[in-house]
mmCIF file with all atom_site columns, C-alpha atoms in Angstrom:
data_model
loop_
_atom_site.group_PDB
_atom_site.id
_atom_site.type_symbol
_atom_site.label_atom_id
_atom_site.label_alt_id
_atom_site.label_comp_id
_atom_site.label_asym_id
_atom_site.label_entity_id
_atom_site.label_seq_id
_atom_site.pdbx_PDB_ins_code
_atom_site.Cartn_x
_atom_site.Cartn_y
_atom_site.Cartn_z
_atom_site.occupancy
_atom_site.B_iso_or_equiv
_atom_site.pdbx_formal_charge
_atom_site.auth_seq_id
_atom_site.auth_comp_id
_atom_site.auth_asym_id
_atom_site.auth_atom_id
_atom_site.pdbx_PDB_model_num
ATOM 1   C CA . ILE T 1 1   ? 14.782  -2.273  21.279  1.00 0.00 ? 1   ILE T CA 1
ATOM 2   C CA . ALA T 1 2   ? 15.235  -5.626  23.220  1.00 0.00 ? 2   ALA T CA 1
ATOM 3   C CA . ASP T 1 3   ? 17.651  -7.266  20.718  1.00 0.00 ? 3   ASP T CA 1
ATOM 4   C CA . VAL T 1 4   ? 18.926  -7.022  16.743  1.00 0.00 ? 4   VAL T CA 1
ATOM 5   C CA . VAL T 1 5   ? 20.025  -10.226 15.358  1.00 0.00 ? 5   VAL T CA 1
ATOM 6   C CA . ALA T 1 6   ? 20.255  -10.124 11.541  1.00 0.00 ? 6   ALA T CA 1
ATOM 7   C CA . PRO T 1 7   ? 17.847  -10.350 9.856   1.00 0.00 ? 7   PRO T CA 1
ATOM 8   C CA . ARG T 1 8   ? 15.647  -9.148  12.763  1.00 0.00 ? 8   ARG T CA 1
ATOM 9   C CA . SER T 1 9   ? 15.137  -7.207  15.695  1.00 0.00 ? 9   SER T CA 1
ATOM 10  C CA . THR T 1 10  ? 12.769  -7.544  18.869  1.00 0.00 ? 10  THR T CA 1
ATOM 11  C CA . VAL T 1 11  ? 11.052  -4.529  20.412  1.00 0.00 ? 11  VAL T CA 1
ATOM 12  C CA . ASN T 1 12  ? 10.443  -4.288  24.004  1.00 0.00 ? 12  ASN T CA 1
ATOM 13  C CA . ASP T 1 13  ? 7.075   -4.313  25.352  1.00 0.00 ? 13  ASP T CA 1
ATOM 14  C CA . LEU T 1 14  ? 6.528   -0.954  26.881  1.00 0.00 ? 14  LEU T CA 1
ATOM 15  C CA . ARG T 1 15  ? 4.336   -2.272  29.630  1.00 0.00 ? 15  ARG T CA 1
ATOM 16  C CA . SER T 1 16  ? 7.560   -4.080  30.908  1.00 0.00 ? 16  SER T CA 1
ATOM 17  C CA . ARG T 1 17  ? 8.993   -0.530  31.691  1.00 0.00 ? 17  ARG T CA 1
ATOM 18  C CA . ASN T 1 18  ? 8.840   0.995   35.298  1.00 0.00 ? 18  ASN T CA 1
ATOM 19  C CA . PHE T 1 19  ? 7.987   4.310   34.196  1.00 0.00 ? 19  PHE T CA 1
ATOM 20  C CA . PHE T 1 20  ? 4.819   4.424   35.938  1.00 0.00 ? 20  PHE T CA 1
ATOM 21  C CA . ARG T 1 21  ? 6.129   3.771   39.419  1.00 0.00 ? 21  ARG T CA 1
ATOM 22  C CA . ASP T 1 22  ? 6.209   7.377   40.544  1.00 0.00 ? 22  ASP T CA 1
ATOM 23  C CA . LEU T 1 23  ? 2.797   8.359   39.081  1.00 0.00 ? 23  LEU T CA 1
ATOM 24  C CA . GLY T 1 24  ? -0.475  8.291   40.941  1.00 0.00 ? 24  GLY T CA 1
ATOM 25  C CA . SER T 1 25  ? -3.068  5.585   40.645  1.00 0.00 ? 25  SER T CA 1
ATOM 26  C CA . ARG T 1 26  ? -5.036  7.627   38.119  1.00 0.00 ? 26  ARG T CA 1
ATOM 27  C CA . ALA T 1 27  ? -2.175  8.254   35.879  1.00 0.00 ? 27  ALA T CA 1
ATOM 28  C CA . VAL T 1 28  ? -1.458  4.413   35.716  1.00 0.00 ? 28  VAL T CA 1
ATOM 29  C CA . THR T 1 29  ? -5.115  3.543   34.821  1.00 0.00 ? 29  THR T CA 1
ATOM 30  C CA . ALA T 1 30  ? -5.200  6.192   32.184  1.00 0.00 ? 30  ALA T CA 1
ATOM 31  C CA . ALA T 1 31  ? -1.944  5.110   31.024  1.00 0.00 ? 31  ALA T CA 1
ATOM 32  C CA . GLY T 1 32  ? -3.337  1.523   30.723  1.00 0.00 ? 32  GLY T CA 1
ATOM 33  C CA . GLN T 1 33  ? -6.618  2.569   29.031  1.00 0.00 ? 33  GLN T CA 1
ATOM 34  C CA . SER T 1 34  ? -4.377  4.654   26.660  1.00 0.00 ? 34  SER T CA 1
ATOM 35  C CA . ASN T 1 35  ? -2.299  1.535   25.769  1.00 0.00 ? 35  ASN T CA 1
ATOM 36  C CA . GLU T 1 36  ? -5.494  -0.367  24.995  1.00 0.00 ? 36  GLU T CA 1
ATOM 37  C CA . PHE T 1 37  ? -6.911  2.219   22.949  1.00 0.00 ? 37  PHE T CA 1
ATOM 38  C CA . GLU T 1 38  ? -3.944  2.467   20.865  1.00 0.00 ? 38  GLU T CA 1
ATOM 39  C CA . ALA T 1 39  ? -3.767  -1.570  20.446  1.00 0.00 ? 39  ALA T CA 1
ATOM 40  C CA . ASP T 1 40  ? -7.327  -1.135  19.214  1.00 0.00 ? 40  ASP T CA 1
ATOM 41  C CA . ALA T 1 41  ? -6.648  1.600   16.892  1.00 0.00 ? 41  ALA T CA 1
ATOM 42  C CA . THR T 1 42  ? -3.582  -0.148  15.523  1.00 0.00 ? 42  THR T CA 1
ATOM 43  C CA . GLU T 1 43  ? -5.425  -3.394  14.769  1.00 0.00 ? 43  GLU T CA 1
ATOM 44  C CA . ALA T 1 44  ? -8.167  -1.543  13.112  1.00 0.00 ? 44  ALA T CA 1
ATOM 45  C CA . ALA T 1 45  ? -5.786  0.091   11.017  1.00 0.00 ? 45  ALA T CA 1
ATOM 46  C CA . ARG T 1 46  ? -4.092  -2.985  9.908   1.00 0.00 ? 46  ARG T CA 1
ATOM 47  C CA . ARG T 1 47  ? -7.105  -4.534  9.060   1.00 0.00 ? 47  ARG T CA 1
ATOM 48  C CA . HIS T 1 48  ? -8.077  -1.675  6.935   1.00 0.00 ? 48  HIS T CA 1
ATOM 49  C CA . GLU T 1 49  ? -4.792  -1.663  5.199   1.00 0.00 ? 49  GLU T CA 1
ATOM 50  C CA . ASP T 1 50  ? -5.033  -5.709  4.848   1.00 0.00 ? 50  ASP T CA 1
ATOM 51  C CA . SER T 1 51  ? -8.469  -5.197  3.189   1.00 0.00 ? 51  SER T CA 1
ATOM 52  C CA . LEU T 1 52  ? -7.034  -2.638  0.900   1.00 0.00 ? 52  LEU T CA 1
ATOM 53  C CA . VAL T 1 53  ? -4.225  -4.715  -0.231  1.00 0.00 ? 53  VAL T CA 1
ATOM 54  C CA . ASP T 1 54  ? -6.252  -7.684  -0.808  1.00 0.00 ? 54  ASP T CA 1
ATOM 55  C CA . ARG T 1 55  ? -8.587  -5.734  -2.978  1.00 0.00 ? 55  ARG T CA 1
ATOM 56  C CA . GLY T 1 56  ? -5.954  -4.102  -4.752  1.00 0.00 ? 56  GLY T CA 1
ATOM 57  C CA . ALA T 1 57  ? -3.990  -7.364  -5.468  1.00 0.00 ? 57  ALA T CA 1
ATOM 58  C CA . GLU T 1 58  ? -7.476  -8.902  -6.700  1.00 0.00 ? 58  GLU T CA 1
ATOM 59  C CA . LEU T 1 59  ? -8.234  -5.992  -9.064  1.00 0.00 ? 59  LEU T CA 1
ATOM 60  C CA . LEU T 1 60  ? -4.578  -5.414  -10.237 1.00 0.00 ? 60  LEU T CA 1
ATOM 61  C CA . SER T 1 61  ? -4.311  -9.157  -11.130 1.00 0.00 ? 61  SER T CA 1
ATOM 62  C CA . ARG T 1 62  ? -7.393  -8.814  -13.312 1.00 0.00 ? 62  ARG T CA 1
ATOM 63  C CA . ILE T 1 63  ? -5.432  -6.242  -15.724 1.00 0.00 ? 63  ILE T CA 1
ATOM 64  C CA . ASP T 1 64  ? -4.277  -7.994  -18.666 1.00 0.00 ? 64  ASP T CA 1
ATOM 65  C CA . GLY T 1 65  ? -0.451  -7.346  -19.025 1.00 0.00 ? 65  GLY T CA 1
ATOM 66  C CA . LEU T 1 66  ? -0.212  -6.493  -15.486 1.00 0.00 ? 66  LEU T CA 1
ATOM 67  C CA . ARG T 1 67  ? 2.448   -8.695  -13.423 1.00 0.00 ? 67  ARG T CA 1
ATOM 68  C CA . LEU T 1 68  ? 2.508   -8.298  -9.564  1.00 0.00 ? 68  LEU T CA 1
ATOM 69  C CA . ILE T 1 69  ? 5.813   -8.493  -8.294  1.00 0.00 ? 69  ILE T CA 1
ATOM 70  C CA . GLY T 1 70  ? 5.885   -10.715 -4.973  1.00 0.00 ? 70  GLY T CA 1
ATOM 71  C CA . ALA T 1 71  ? 3.283   -13.054 -3.586  1.00 0.00 ? 71  ALA T CA 1
ATOM 72  C CA . ALA T 1 72  ? 3.942   -13.545 0.117   1.00 0.00 ? 72  ALA T CA 1
ATOM 73  C CA . PRO T 1 73  ? 0.994   -15.120 1.996   1.00 0.00 ? 73  PRO T CA 1
ATOM 74  C CA . THR T 1 74  ? 1.620   -12.282 4.733   1.00 0.00 ? 74  THR T CA 1
ATOM 75  C CA . ARG T 1 75  ? 2.654   -8.891  3.497   1.00 0.00 ? 75  ARG T CA 1
ATOM 76  C CA . THR T 1 76  ? 2.717   -5.259  4.405   1.00 0.00 ? 76  THR T CA 1
ATOM 77  C CA . ALA T 1 77  ? 0.324   -2.846  2.741   1.00 0.00 ? 77  ALA T CA 1
ATOM 78  C CA . ILE T 1 78  ? 2.320   -2.236  -0.475  1.00 0.00 ? 78  ILE T CA 1
ATOM 79  C CA . LEU T 1 79  ? 2.020   -3.809  -3.793  1.00 0.00 ? 79  LEU T CA 1
ATOM 80  C CA . SER T 1 80  ? 4.720   -3.839  -6.453  1.00 0.00 ? 80  SER T CA 1
ATOM 81  C CA . PHE T 1 81  ? 3.944   -4.436  -10.256 1.00 0.00 ? 81  PHE T CA 1
ATOM 82  C CA . ASP T 1 82  ? 4.828   -3.558  -13.623 1.00 0.00 ? 82  ASP T CA 1
ATOM 83  C CA . VAL T 1 83  ? 2.997   -3.366  -16.817 1.00 0.00 ? 83  VAL T CA 1
ATOM 84  C CA . GLU T 1 84  ? 3.794   -4.967  -20.117 1.00 0.00 ? 84  GLU T CA 1
ATOM 85  C CA . ALA T 1 85  ? 5.312   -2.485  -22.819 1.00 0.00 ? 85  ALA T CA 1
ATOM 86  C CA . VAL T 1 86  ? 5.259   0.425   -20.282 1.00 0.00 ? 86  VAL T CA 1
ATOM 87  C CA . HIS T 1 87  ? 8.128   1.490   -18.344 1.00 0.00 ? 87  HIS T CA 1
ATOM 88  C CA . PRO T 1 88  ? 7.385   2.064   -14.618 1.00 0.00 ? 88  PRO T CA 1
ATOM 89  C CA . HIS T 1 89  ? 8.773   5.557   -14.808 1.00 0.00 ? 89  HIS T CA 1
ATOM 90  C CA . ASP T 1 90  ? 6.336   6.419   -17.738 1.00 0.00 ? 90  ASP T CA 1
ATOM 91  C CA . LEU T 1 91  ? 3.449   4.686   -15.858 1.00 0.00 ? 91  LEU T CA 1
ATOM 92  C CA . GLY T 1 92  ? 4.406   6.465   -12.486 1.00 0.00 ? 92  GLY T CA 1
ATOM 93  C CA . THR T 1 93  ? 4.444   9.833   -14.223 1.00 0.00 ? 93  THR T CA 1
ATOM 94  C CA . PHE T 1 94  ? 1.082   9.245   -16.160 1.00 0.00 ? 94  PHE T CA 1
ATOM 95  C CA . LEU T 1 95  ? -0.671  8.223   -12.922 1.00 0.00 ? 95  LEU T CA 1
ATOM 96  C CA . ASP T 1 96  ? 0.812   11.235  -10.967 1.00 0.00 ? 96  ASP T CA 1
ATOM 97  C CA . SER T 1 97  ? -0.771  13.557  -13.698 1.00 0.00 ? 97  SER T CA 1
ATOM 98  C CA . ASP T 1 98  ? -3.999  11.706  -12.744 1.00 0.00 ? 98  ASP T CA 1
ATOM 99  C CA . GLY T 1 99  ? -3.437  12.852  -9.043  1.00 0.00 ? 99  GLY T CA 1
ATOM 100 C CA . ILE T 1 100 ? -2.507  9.191   -8.125  1.00 0.00 ? 100 ILE T CA 1
ATOM 101 C CA . ALA T 1 101 ? 0.777   9.015   -6.267  1.00 0.00 ? 101 ALA T CA 1
ATOM 102 C CA . VAL T 1 102 ? 2.692   5.964   -6.479  1.00 0.00 ? 102 VAL T CA 1
ATOM 103 C CA . ARG T 1 103 ? 6.485   5.300   -6.532  1.00 0.00 ? 103 ARG T CA 1
ATOM 104 C CA . ALA T 1 104 ? 8.524   4.078   -9.688  1.00 0.00 ? 104 ALA T CA 1
ATOM 105 C CA . GLY T 1 105 ? 12.044  2.581   -9.543  1.00 0.00 ? 105 GLY T CA 1
ATOM 106 C CA . HIS T 1 106 ? 14.327  0.177   -7.961  1.00 0.00 ? 106 HIS T CA 1
ATOM 107 C CA . HIS T 1 107 ? 13.300  0.983   -4.583  1.00 0.00 ? 107 HIS T CA 1
ATOM 108 C CA . CYS T 1 108 ? 16.729  0.549   -3.186  1.00 0.00 ? 108 CYS T CA 1
ATOM 109 C CA . ALA T 1 109 ? 16.542  -3.361  -4.196  1.00 0.00 ? 109 ALA T CA 1
ATOM 110 C CA . GLN T 1 110 ? 18.816  -3.453  -7.222  1.00 0.00 ? 110 GLN T CA 1
ATOM 111 C CA . PRO T 1 111 ? 19.789  -6.987  -6.539  1.00 0.00 ? 111 PRO T CA 1
ATOM 112 C CA . LEU T 1 112 ? 16.287  -8.095  -6.390  1.00 0.00 ? 112 LEU T CA 1
ATOM 113 C CA . MET T 1 113 ? 15.496  -6.232  -9.457  1.00 0.00 ? 113 MET T CA 1
ATOM 114 C CA . SER T 1 114 ? 18.530  -7.587  -11.400 1.00 0.00 ? 114 SER T CA 1
ATOM 115 C CA . ARG T 1 115 ? 17.368  -11.377 -10.342 1.00 0.00 ? 115 ARG T CA 1
ATOM 116 C CA . LEU T 1 116 ? 13.985  -10.685 -11.649 1.00 0.00 ? 116 LEU T CA 1
ATOM 117 C CA . GLY T 1 117 ? 15.078  -9.267  -14.718 1.00 0.00 ? 117 GLY T CA 1
ATOM 118 C CA . VAL T 1 118 ? 13.264  -6.050  -14.423 1.00 0.00 ? 118 VAL T CA 1
ATOM 119 C CA . PRO T 1 119 ? 14.629  -2.461  -14.639 1.00 0.00 ? 119 PRO T CA 1
ATOM 120 C CA . ALA T 1 120 ? 12.226  -1.119  -12.133 1.00 0.00 ? 120 ALA T CA 1
ATOM 121 C CA . THR T 1 121 ? 8.781   -1.589  -10.710 1.00 0.00 ? 121 THR T CA 1
ATOM 122 C CA . VAL T 1 122 ? 5.702   0.479   -9.780  1.00 0.00 ? 122 VAL T CA 1
ATOM 123 C CA . ARG T 1 123 ? 4.959   0.581   -6.081  1.00 0.00 ? 123 ARG T CA 1
ATOM 124 C CA . VAL T 1 124 ? 1.683   1.279   -4.462  1.00 0.00 ? 124 VAL T CA 1
ATOM 125 C CA . SER T 1 125 ? 1.541   2.056   -0.673  1.00 0.00 ? 125 SER T CA 1
ATOM 126 C CA . PHE T 1 126 ? -1.829  1.771   1.347   1.00 0.00 ? 126 PHE T CA 1
ATOM 127 C CA . GLY T 1 127 ? -2.636  3.660   4.346   1.00 0.00 ? 127 GLY T CA 1
ATOM 128 C CA . VAL T 1 128 ? -5.458  4.336   6.779   1.00 0.00 ? 128 VAL T CA 1
ATOM 129 C CA . TYR T 1 129 ? -6.603  7.418   4.842   1.00 0.00 ? 129 TYR T CA 1
ATOM 130 C CA . ASN T 1 130 ? -7.109  5.276   1.517   1.00 0.00 ? 130 ASN T CA 1
ATOM 131 C CA . THR T 1 131 ? -10.394 3.898   0.352   1.00 0.00 ? 131 THR T CA 1
ATOM 132 C CA . LYS T 1 132 ? -11.605 1.508   -1.971  1.00 0.00 ? 132 LYS T CA 1
ATOM 133 C CA . GLU T 1 133 ? -12.641 4.250   -4.295  1.00 0.00 ? 133 GLU T CA 1
ATOM 134 C CA . ASP T 1 134 ? -8.853  5.066   -4.405  1.00 0.00 ? 134 ASP T CA 1
ATOM 135 C CA . ILE T 1 135 ? -8.001  1.369   -5.676  1.00 0.00 ? 135 ILE T CA 1
ATOM 136 C CA . ASP T 1 136 ? -10.612 2.086   -8.223  1.00 0.00 ? 136 ASP T CA 1
ATOM 137 C CA . ARG T 1 137 ? -9.007  5.341   -9.445  1.00 0.00 ? 137 ARG T CA 1
ATOM 138 C CA . LEU T 1 138 ? -5.595  3.451   -9.508  1.00 0.00 ? 138 LEU T CA 1
ATOM 139 C CA . ILE T 1 139 ? -6.884  0.477   -11.785 1.00 0.00 ? 139 ILE T CA 1
ATOM 140 C CA . THR T 1 140 ? -8.828  3.058   -13.978 1.00 0.00 ? 140 THR T CA 1
ATOM 141 C CA . GLY T 1 141 ? -5.600  5.185   -14.353 1.00 0.00 ? 141 GLY T CA 1
ATOM 142 C CA . ILE T 1 142 ? -3.497  2.088   -15.398 1.00 0.00 ? 142 ILE T CA 1
ATOM 143 C CA . GLU T 1 143 ? -5.945  1.177   -17.955 1.00 0.00 ? 143 GLU T CA 1
ATOM 144 C CA . HIS T 1 144 ? -5.854  4.806   -19.095 1.00 0.00 ? 144 HIS T CA 1
ATOM 145 C CA . VAL T 1 145 ? -2.115  4.479   -19.637 1.00 0.00 ? 145 VAL T CA 1
ATOM 146 C CA . GLN T 1 146 ? -2.407  1.291   -21.514 1.00 0.00 ? 146 GLN T CA 1
ATOM 147 C CA . ARG T 1 147 ? -4.853  2.822   -23.933 1.00 0.00 ? 147 ARG T CA 1
ATOM 148 C CA . LEU T 1 148 ? -2.482  5.774   -24.483 1.00 0.00 ? 148 LEU T CA 1
ATOM 149 C CA . PHE T 1 149 ? 0.486   3.268   -25.236 1.00 0.00 ? 149 PHE T CA 1
ATOM 150 C CA . GLY T 1 150 ? -1.999  1.751   -27.781 1.00 0.00 ? 150 GLY T CA 1
ATOM 151 C CA . LEU T 1 151 ? -2.244  -1.675  -25.433 1.00 0.00 ? 151 LEU T CA 1
ATOM 152 C CA . PRO T 1 152 ? -5.356  -3.688  -25.373 1.00 0.00 ? 152 PRO T CA 1
ATOM 153 C CA . VAL T 1 153 ? -7.529  -3.217  -22.319 1.00 0.00 ? 153 VAL T CA 1
ATOM 154 C CA . VAL T 1 154 ? -9.728  -6.020  -21.222 1.00 0.00 ? 154 VAL T CA 1
ATOM 155 C CA . ALA T 1 155 ? -12.790 -4.416  -19.390 1.00 0.00 ? 155 ALA T CA 1
ATOM 156 C CA . GLN T 1 156 ? -12.742 -5.095  -15.760 1.00 0.00 ? 156 GLN T CA 1
ATOM 157 C CA . SER T 1 157 ? -15.928 -6.540  -14.055 1.00 0.00 ? 157 SER T CA 1
ATOM 158 C CA . VAL T 1 158 ? -15.630 -4.078  -11.373 1.00 0.00 ? 158 VAL T CA 1
ATOM 159 C CA . LYS T 1 159 ? -18.029 -0.821  -11.275 1.00 0.00 ? 159 LYS T CA 1
ATOM 160 C CA . ARG T 1 160 ? -15.778 1.989   -10.564 1.00 0.00 ? 160 ARG T CA 1
ATOM 161 C CA . LYS T 1 161 ? -17.449 5.160   -9.192  1.00 0.00 ? 161 LYS T CA 1
ATOM 162 C CA . ALA T 1 162 ? -13.872 6.700   -9.762  1.00 0.00 ? 162 ALA T CA 1
ATOM 163 C CA . GLN T 1 163 ? -14.208 6.881   -13.376 1.00 0.00 ? 163 GLN T CA 1
ATOM 164 C CA . ASN T 1 164 ? -16.247 9.941   -13.286 1.00 0.00 ? 164 ASN T CA 1
ATOM 165 C CA . ASN T 1 165 ? -14.158 11.577  -10.473 1.00 0.00 ? 165 ASN T CA 1
ATOM 166 C CA . ASN T 1 166 ? -12.197 14.551  -11.839 1.00 0.00 ? 166 ASN T CA 1
ATOM 167 C CA . SER T 1 167 ? -10.840 15.073  -8.431  1.00 0.00 ? 167 SER T CA 1
ATOM 168 C CA . LYS T 1 168 ? -6.825  15.777  -8.664  1.00 0.00 ? 168 LYS T CA 1
ATOM 169 C CA . ARG T 1 169 ? -6.522  14.586  -5.014  1.00 0.00 ? 169 ARG T CA 1
ATOM 170 C CA . LYS T 1 170 ? -3.288  12.889  -4.270  1.00 0.00 ? 170 LYS T CA 1
ATOM 171 C CA . ILE T 1 171 ? -3.787  9.199   -3.231  1.00 0.00 ? 171 ILE T CA 1
ATOM 172 C CA . PHE T 1 172 ? -1.567  6.500   -1.978  1.00 0.00 ? 172 PHE T CA 1
#
């Protein structure tokens, strides 16, 4: 860490360190190539997560009665939301029974929850291991919970292969 000043911190560039000075030229070359590989892999992972969060936001926004919380132009691979007439903890419990792992609660953000006037939200986090089919399963799971609560479900225009997937694999 180079510097920490509220509200942000600055991370040192690892290449600025001199820990290669005692290594042979082959080790230095290998370490440089490793850094390039790591940077490429990190960028690929970021692009994958960005595509998932964009798809997730698009599909979640189509669900009648679902409200996405937060709309930052740049965001991490996390979406928070609530569903009208369904407490977030209930939604989280039902999704978990379908093998869809989400977080429900105040997420250590009680002042924000109070300002938004919500008791809690459901939060889904995307990672490199998630797929578009996982998002489809999430959408199907939310619609299933809405039906259980007797809420109207507007048919989505997205074809979901996951509807027939009986897998209990944990996702998200």
